[in-house]
GROMACS .gro file of C-alpha atoms in nm:
model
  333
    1UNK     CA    1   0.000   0.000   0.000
    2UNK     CA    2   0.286   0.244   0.113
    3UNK     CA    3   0.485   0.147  -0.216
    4UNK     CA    4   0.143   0.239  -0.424
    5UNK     CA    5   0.122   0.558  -0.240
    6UNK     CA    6   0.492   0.670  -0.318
    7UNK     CA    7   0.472   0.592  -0.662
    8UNK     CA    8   0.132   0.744  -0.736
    9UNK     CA    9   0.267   1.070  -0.590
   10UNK     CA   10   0.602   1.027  -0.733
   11UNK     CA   11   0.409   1.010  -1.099
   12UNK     CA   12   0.214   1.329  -1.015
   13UNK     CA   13   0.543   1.530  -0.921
   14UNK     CA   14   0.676   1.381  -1.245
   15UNK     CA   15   0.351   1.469  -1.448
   16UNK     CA   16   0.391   1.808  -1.290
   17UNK     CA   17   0.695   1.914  -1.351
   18UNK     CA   18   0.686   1.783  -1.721
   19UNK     CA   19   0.404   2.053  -1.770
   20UNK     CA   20   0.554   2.317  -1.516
   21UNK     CA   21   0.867   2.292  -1.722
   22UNK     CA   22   0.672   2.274  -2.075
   23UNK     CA   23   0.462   2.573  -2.055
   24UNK     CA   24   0.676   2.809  -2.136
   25UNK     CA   25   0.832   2.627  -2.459
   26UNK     CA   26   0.451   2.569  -2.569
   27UNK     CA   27   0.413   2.966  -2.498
   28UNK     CA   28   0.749   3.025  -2.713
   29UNK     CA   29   0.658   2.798  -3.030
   30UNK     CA   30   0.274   2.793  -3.019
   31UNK     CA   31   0.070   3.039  -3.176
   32UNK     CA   32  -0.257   2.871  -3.125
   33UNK     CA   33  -0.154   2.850  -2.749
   34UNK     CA   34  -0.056   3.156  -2.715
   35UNK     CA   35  -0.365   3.327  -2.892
   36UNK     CA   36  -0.552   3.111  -2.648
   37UNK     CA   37  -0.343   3.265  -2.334
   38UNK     CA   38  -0.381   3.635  -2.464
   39UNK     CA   39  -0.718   3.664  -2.578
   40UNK     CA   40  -0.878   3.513  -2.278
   41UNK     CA   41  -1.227   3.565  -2.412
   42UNK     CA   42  -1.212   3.196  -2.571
   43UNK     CA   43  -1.265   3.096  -2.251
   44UNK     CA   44  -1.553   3.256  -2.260
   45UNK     CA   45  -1.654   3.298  -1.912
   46UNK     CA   46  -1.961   3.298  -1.793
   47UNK     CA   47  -2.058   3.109  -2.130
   48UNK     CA   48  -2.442   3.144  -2.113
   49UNK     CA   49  -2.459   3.544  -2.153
   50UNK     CA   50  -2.329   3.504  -2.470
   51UNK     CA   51  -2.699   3.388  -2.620
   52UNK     CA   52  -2.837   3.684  -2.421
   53UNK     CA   53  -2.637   3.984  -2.603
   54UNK     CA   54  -2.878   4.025  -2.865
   55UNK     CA   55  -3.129   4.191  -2.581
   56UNK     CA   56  -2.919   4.469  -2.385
   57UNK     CA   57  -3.212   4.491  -2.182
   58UNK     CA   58  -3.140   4.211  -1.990
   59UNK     CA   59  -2.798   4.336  -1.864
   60UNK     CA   60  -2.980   4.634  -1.771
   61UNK     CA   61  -2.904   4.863  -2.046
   62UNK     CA   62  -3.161   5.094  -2.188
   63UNK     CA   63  -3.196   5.302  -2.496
   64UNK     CA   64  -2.976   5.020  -2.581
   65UNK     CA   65  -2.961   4.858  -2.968
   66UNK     CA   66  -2.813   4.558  -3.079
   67UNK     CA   67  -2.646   4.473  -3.431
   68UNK     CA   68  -2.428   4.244  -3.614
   69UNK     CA   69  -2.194   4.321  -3.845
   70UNK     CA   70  -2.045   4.148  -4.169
   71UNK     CA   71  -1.671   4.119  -4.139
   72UNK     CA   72  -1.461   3.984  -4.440
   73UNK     CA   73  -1.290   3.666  -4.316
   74UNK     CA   74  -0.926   3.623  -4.473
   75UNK     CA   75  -0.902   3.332  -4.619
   76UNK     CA   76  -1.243   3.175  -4.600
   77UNK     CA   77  -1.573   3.194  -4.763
   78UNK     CA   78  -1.821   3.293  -4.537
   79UNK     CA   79  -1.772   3.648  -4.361
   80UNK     CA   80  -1.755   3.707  -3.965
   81UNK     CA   81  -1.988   3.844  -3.793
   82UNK     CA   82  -1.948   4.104  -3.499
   83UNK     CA   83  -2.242   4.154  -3.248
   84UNK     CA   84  -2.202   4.493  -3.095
   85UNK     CA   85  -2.436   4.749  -2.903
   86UNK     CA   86  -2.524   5.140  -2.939
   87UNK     CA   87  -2.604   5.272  -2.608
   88UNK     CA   88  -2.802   5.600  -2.670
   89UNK     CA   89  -2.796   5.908  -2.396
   90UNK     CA   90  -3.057   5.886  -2.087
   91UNK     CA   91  -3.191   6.193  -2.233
   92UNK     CA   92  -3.174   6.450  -2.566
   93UNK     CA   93  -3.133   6.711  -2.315
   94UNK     CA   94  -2.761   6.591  -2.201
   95UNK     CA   95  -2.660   6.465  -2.565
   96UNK     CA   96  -2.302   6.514  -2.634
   97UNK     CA   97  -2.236   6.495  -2.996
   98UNK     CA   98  -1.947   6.285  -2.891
   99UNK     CA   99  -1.907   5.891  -2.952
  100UNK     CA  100  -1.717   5.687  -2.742
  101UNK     CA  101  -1.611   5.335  -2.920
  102UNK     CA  102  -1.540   5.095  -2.606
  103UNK     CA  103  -1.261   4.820  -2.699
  104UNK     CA  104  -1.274   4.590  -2.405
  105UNK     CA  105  -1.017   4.380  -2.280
  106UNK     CA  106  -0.885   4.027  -2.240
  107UNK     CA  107  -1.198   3.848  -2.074
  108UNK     CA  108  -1.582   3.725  -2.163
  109UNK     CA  109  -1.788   3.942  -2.381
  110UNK     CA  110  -1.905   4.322  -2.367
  111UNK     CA  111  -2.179   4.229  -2.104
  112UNK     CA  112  -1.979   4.139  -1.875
  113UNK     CA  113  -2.088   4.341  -1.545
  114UNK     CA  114  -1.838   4.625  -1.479
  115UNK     CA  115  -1.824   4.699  -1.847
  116UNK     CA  116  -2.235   4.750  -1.839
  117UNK     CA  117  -2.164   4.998  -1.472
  118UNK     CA  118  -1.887   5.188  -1.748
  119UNK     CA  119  -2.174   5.207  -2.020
  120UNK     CA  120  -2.423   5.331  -1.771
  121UNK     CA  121  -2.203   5.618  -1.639
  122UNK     CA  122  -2.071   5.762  -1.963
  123UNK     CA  123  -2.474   5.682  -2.079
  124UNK     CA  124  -2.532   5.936  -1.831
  125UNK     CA  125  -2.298   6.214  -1.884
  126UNK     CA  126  -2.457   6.216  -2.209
  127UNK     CA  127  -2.242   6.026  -2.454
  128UNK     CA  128  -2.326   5.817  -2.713
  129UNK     CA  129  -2.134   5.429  -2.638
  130UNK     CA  130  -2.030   5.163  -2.895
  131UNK     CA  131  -1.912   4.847  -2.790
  132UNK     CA  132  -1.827   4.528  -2.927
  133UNK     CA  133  -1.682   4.158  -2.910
  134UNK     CA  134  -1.375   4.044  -3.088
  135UNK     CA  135  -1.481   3.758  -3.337
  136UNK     CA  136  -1.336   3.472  -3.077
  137UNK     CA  137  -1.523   3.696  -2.819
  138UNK     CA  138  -1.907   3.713  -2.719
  139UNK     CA  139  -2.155   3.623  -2.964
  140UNK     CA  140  -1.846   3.715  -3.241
  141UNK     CA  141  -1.861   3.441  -3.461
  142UNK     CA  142  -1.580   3.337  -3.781
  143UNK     CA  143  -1.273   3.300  -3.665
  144UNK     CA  144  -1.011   3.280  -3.308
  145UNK     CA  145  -0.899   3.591  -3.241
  146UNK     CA  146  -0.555   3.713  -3.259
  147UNK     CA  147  -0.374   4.023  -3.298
  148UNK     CA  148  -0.468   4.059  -3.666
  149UNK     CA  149  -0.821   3.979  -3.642
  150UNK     CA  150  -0.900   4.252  -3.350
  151UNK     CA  151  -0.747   4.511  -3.548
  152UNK     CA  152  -0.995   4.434  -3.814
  153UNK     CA  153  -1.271   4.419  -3.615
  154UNK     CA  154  -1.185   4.743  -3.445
  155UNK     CA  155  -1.152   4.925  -3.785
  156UNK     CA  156  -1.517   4.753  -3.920
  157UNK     CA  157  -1.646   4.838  -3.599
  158UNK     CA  158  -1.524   5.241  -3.610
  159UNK     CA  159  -1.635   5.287  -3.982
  160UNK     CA  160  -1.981   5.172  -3.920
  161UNK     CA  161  -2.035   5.402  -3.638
  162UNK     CA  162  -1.905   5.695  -3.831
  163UNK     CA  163  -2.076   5.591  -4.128
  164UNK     CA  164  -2.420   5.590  -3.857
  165UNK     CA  165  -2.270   5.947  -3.674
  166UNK     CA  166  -2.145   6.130  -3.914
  167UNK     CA  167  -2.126   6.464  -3.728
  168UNK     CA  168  -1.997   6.314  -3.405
  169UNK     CA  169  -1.670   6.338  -3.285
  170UNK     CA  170  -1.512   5.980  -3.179
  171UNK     CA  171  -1.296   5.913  -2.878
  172UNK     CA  172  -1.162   5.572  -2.842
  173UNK     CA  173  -1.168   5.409  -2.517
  174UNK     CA  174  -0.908   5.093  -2.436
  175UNK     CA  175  -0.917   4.885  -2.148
  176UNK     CA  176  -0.650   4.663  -2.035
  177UNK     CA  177  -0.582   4.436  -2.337
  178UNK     CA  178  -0.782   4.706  -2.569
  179UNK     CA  179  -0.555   4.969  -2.460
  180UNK     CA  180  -0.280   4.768  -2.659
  181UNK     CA  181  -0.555   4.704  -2.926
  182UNK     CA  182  -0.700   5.057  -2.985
  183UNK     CA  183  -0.351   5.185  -3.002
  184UNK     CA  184  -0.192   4.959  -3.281
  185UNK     CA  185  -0.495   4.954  -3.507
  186UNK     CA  186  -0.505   5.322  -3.489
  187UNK     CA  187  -0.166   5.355  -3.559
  188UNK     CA  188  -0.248   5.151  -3.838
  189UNK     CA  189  -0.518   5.334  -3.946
  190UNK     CA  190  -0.266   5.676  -3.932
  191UNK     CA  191  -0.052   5.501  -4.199
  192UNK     CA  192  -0.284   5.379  -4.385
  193UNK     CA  193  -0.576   5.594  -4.434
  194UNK     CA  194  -0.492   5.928  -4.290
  195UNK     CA  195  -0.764   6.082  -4.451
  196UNK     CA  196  -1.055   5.863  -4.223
  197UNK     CA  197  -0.812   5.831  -3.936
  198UNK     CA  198  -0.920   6.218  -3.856
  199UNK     CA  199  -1.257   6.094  -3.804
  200UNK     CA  200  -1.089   6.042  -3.442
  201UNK     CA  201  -1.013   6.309  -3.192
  202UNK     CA  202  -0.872   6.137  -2.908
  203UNK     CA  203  -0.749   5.821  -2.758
  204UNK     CA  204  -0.844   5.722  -2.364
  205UNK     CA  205  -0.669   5.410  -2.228
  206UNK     CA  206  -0.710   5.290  -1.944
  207UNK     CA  207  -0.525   5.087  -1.715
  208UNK     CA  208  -0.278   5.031  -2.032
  209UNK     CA  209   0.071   4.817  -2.048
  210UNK     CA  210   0.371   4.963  -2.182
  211UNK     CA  211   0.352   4.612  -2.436
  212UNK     CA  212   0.246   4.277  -2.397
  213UNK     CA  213   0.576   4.151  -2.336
  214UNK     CA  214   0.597   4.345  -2.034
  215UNK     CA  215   0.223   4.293  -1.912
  216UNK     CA  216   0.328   3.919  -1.907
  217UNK     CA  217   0.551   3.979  -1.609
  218UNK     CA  218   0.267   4.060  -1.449
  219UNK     CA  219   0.117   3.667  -1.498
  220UNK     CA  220   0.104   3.523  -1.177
  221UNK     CA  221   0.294   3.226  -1.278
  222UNK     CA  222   0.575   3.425  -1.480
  223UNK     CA  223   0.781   3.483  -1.127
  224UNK     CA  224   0.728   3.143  -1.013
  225UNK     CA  225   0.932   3.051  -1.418
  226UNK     CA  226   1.176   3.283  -1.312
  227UNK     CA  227   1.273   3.082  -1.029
  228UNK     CA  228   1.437   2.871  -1.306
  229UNK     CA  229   1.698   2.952  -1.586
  230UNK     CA  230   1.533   2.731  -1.821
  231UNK     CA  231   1.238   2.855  -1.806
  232UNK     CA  232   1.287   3.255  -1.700
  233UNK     CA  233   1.146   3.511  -1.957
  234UNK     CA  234   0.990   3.275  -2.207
  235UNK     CA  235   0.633   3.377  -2.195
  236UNK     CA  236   0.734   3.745  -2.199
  237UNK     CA  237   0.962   3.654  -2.531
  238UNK     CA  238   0.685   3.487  -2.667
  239UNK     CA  239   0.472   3.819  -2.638
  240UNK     CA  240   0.772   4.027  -2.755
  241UNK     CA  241   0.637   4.289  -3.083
  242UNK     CA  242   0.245   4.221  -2.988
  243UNK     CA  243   0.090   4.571  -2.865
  244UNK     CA  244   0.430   4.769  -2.822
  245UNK     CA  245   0.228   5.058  -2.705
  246UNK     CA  246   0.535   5.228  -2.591
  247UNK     CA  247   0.659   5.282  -2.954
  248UNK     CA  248   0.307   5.349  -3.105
  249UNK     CA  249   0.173   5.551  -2.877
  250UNK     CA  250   0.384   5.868  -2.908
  251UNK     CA  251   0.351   5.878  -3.288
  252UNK     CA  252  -0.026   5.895  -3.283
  253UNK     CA  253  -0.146   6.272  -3.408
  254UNK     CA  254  -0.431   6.336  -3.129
  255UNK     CA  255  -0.452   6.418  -2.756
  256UNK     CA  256  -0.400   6.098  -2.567
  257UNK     CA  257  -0.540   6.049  -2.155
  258UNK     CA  258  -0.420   5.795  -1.947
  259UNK     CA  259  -0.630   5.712  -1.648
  260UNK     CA  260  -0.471   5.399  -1.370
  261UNK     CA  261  -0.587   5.330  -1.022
  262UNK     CA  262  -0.257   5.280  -0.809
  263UNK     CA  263  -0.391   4.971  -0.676
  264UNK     CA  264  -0.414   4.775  -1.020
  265UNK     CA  265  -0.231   4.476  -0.905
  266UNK     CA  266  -0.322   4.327  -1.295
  267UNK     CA  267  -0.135   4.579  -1.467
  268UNK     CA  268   0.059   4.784  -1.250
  269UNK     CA  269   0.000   5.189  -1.271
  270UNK     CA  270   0.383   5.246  -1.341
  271UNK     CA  271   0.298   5.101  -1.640
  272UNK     CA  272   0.133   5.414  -1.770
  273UNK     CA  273   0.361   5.638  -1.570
  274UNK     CA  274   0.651   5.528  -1.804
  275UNK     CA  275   0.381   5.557  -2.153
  276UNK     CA  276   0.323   5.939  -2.024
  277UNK     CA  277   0.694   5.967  -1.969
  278UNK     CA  278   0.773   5.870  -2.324
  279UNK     CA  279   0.512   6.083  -2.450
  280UNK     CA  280   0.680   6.389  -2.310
  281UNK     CA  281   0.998   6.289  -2.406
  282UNK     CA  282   0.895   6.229  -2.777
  283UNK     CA  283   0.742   6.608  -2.785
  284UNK     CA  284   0.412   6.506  -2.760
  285UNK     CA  285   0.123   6.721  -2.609
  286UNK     CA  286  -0.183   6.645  -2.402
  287UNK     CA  287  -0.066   6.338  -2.268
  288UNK     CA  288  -0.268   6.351  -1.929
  289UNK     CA  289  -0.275   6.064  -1.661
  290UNK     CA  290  -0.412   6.081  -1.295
  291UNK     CA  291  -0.322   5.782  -1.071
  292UNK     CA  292  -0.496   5.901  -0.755
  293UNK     CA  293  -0.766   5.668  -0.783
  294UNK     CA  294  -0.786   5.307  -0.571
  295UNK     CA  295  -1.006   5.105  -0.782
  296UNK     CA  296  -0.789   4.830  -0.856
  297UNK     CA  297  -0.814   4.681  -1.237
  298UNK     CA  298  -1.194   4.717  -1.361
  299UNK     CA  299  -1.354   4.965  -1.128
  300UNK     CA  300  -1.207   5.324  -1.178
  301UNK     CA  301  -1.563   5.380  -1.321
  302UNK     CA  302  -1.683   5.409  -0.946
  303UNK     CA  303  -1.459   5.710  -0.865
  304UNK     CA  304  -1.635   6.023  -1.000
  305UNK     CA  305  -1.336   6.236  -0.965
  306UNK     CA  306  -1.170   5.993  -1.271
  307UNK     CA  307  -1.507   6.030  -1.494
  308UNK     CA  308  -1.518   6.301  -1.429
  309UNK     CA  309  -1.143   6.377  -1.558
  310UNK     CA  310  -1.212   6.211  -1.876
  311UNK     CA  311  -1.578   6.398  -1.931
  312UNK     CA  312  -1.381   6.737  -1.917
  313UNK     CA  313  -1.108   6.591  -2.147
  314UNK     CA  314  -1.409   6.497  -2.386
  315UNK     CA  315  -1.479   6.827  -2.333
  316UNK     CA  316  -1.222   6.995  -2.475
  317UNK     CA  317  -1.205   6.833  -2.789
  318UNK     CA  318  -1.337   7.109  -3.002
  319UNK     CA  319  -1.043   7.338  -2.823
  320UNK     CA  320  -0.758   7.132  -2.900
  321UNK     CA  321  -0.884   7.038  -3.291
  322UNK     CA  322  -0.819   7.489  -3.372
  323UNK     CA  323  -0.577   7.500  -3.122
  324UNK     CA  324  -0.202   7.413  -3.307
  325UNK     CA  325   0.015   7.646  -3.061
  326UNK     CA  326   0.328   7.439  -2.916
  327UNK     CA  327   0.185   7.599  -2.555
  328UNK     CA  328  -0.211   7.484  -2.580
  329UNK     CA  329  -0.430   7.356  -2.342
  330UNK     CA  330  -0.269   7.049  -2.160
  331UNK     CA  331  -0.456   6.702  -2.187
  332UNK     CA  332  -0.513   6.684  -1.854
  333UNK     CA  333  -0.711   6.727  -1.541
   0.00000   0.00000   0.00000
């Protein structure tokens, strides 16, 4: 019995390190793996809102539409589809003729609770909200997602809206993982249709990583890798050149805000200390960022001193667009 015992756990130590040991290789040389690892949504948790997004209503929204949208799927037949929500004003009397396109981050779908509690506020304050899922994400259908496929989602996503509010100003929001999102595929955008990429006044990230190679420090089980040679810095190699925010985010041609609660634990607020940094450094303008709030990763929507930051920012828009002096308003609060 004892000599059963010993070699049972002796195979589970075995089996354990074997996979301890392989995770990071499988990181390193998988892409499906680590498309799986990065956009968490495939996980899809909790699974059963996702045949509930068609009626906003049920997650509380009001004045709330749903729609899906064709998206061109490379390499196959039949096009993607991305389900996505308009989220009107409470009332014509607060109406800001401002849009605010919502890329979410790394986890479930766009009705996932603290991302309704963000609709609701800036619902209040008068703006106009459109957000999506990823194809991979939600009731997204056509393809897994990866760093490609979000970019193109993003851009379908933004010309429909300005093709539906044509006199509205946009101002994209990124959380988390779609702070690293927004930014590339507008930087993309810059490049390569300058012309339509005016259509948007100002980027707002928040809780943003310098790039995902350095937001995979942050993994829980990166330090406990580090421990060993073998093993230390894989999974942040195997992220190196997805989402280098750090390098696209200074070359973008509008006002950027950066708003972090100090006690994000998932992302760390230094993180957008040393974006703002490189901002200034590169010459660029209206780079605010308050850290003053404790909200930890998903709730800075609770503190009305940070919406309230990024209302007045909104705010401004119309000031910085005629204002080209090198001393203009700071982008800030």
């Amino acid at each position: 019995m004892i000599e059963l015992i010993l070699q049972i756990v002796i195979t589970v130590l075995l089996l354990f390190t074997t996979v301890f040991f392989t995770i990071p290789y499988v990181f390193l040389y998988c892409k499906t793996f680590k498309n799986r690892f990065l956009f968490s949504g495939v996980i899809n948790y909790p699974s059963k809102q996702d045949k509930f997004l068609d009626d906003p209503a049920k997650f509380g929204l009001e004045r709330t539409t749903n729609h899906v949208l064709e998206v061109v799927n490379e390499g196959k037949r039949s096009p993607g589809r991305v389900g996505l929500w308009v989220i009107e004003p409470e009332d014509e009397v607060t109406r800001q003729e401002v849009l605010i396109l919502y890329c979410h981050g790394a986890s479930s779908n766009r009705g996932k609770p603290h991302r309704c509690e963000f609709y609701k506020v800036f619902q209040s304050l008068g703006y106009t909200v459109v957000t999506f899922d990823y194809r991979g994400f939600g009731d997204s259908k056509g393809c897994r997602a990866s760093d490609a496929t979000v970019e193109a989602d993003c851009r379908r996503v933004l010309e429909w809206a300005v093709s539906r509010f044509p006199d509205y100003q946009v101002v994209v929001w990124g959380h988390s993982l779609g702070s690293g999102i927004s930014t590339k595929f507008l930087h993309a955008l810059q490049l390569d249709n300058p012309e339509f990429f005016q259509k948007v006044r100002a980027l707002i990230l928040e809780s943003a990583f310098i790039s995902a190679e350095e937001a995979a420090n942050n993994f829980p089980a990166a330090k406990y890798w580090n421990y060993f040679k073998i093993t230390r810095g894989r999974i942040p190699r195997a992220m190196e050149g997805i989402f280098p925010t750090v390098k696209l985010l200074p070359q973008l041609q509008f006002p950027v805000f950066l708003v972090h609660a100090v006690d994000d634990h998932t992302i760390p607020h230094q993180h957008s200390v040393v974006l703002r940094e490189t901002c200034s450094g590169n010459g660029k303008r209206r780079c605010g960022a308050p850290f003053c709030w404790i909200r930890q990763h998903r709730f800075i929507y609770k503190d009305t001193e940070a919406t309230n930051a990024a209302h007045q920012s909104c705010r401004k828009l119309n000031l910085w667009l005629f204002d080209k002096s090198e001393n203009g308003s700071d982008f800030s609060c």
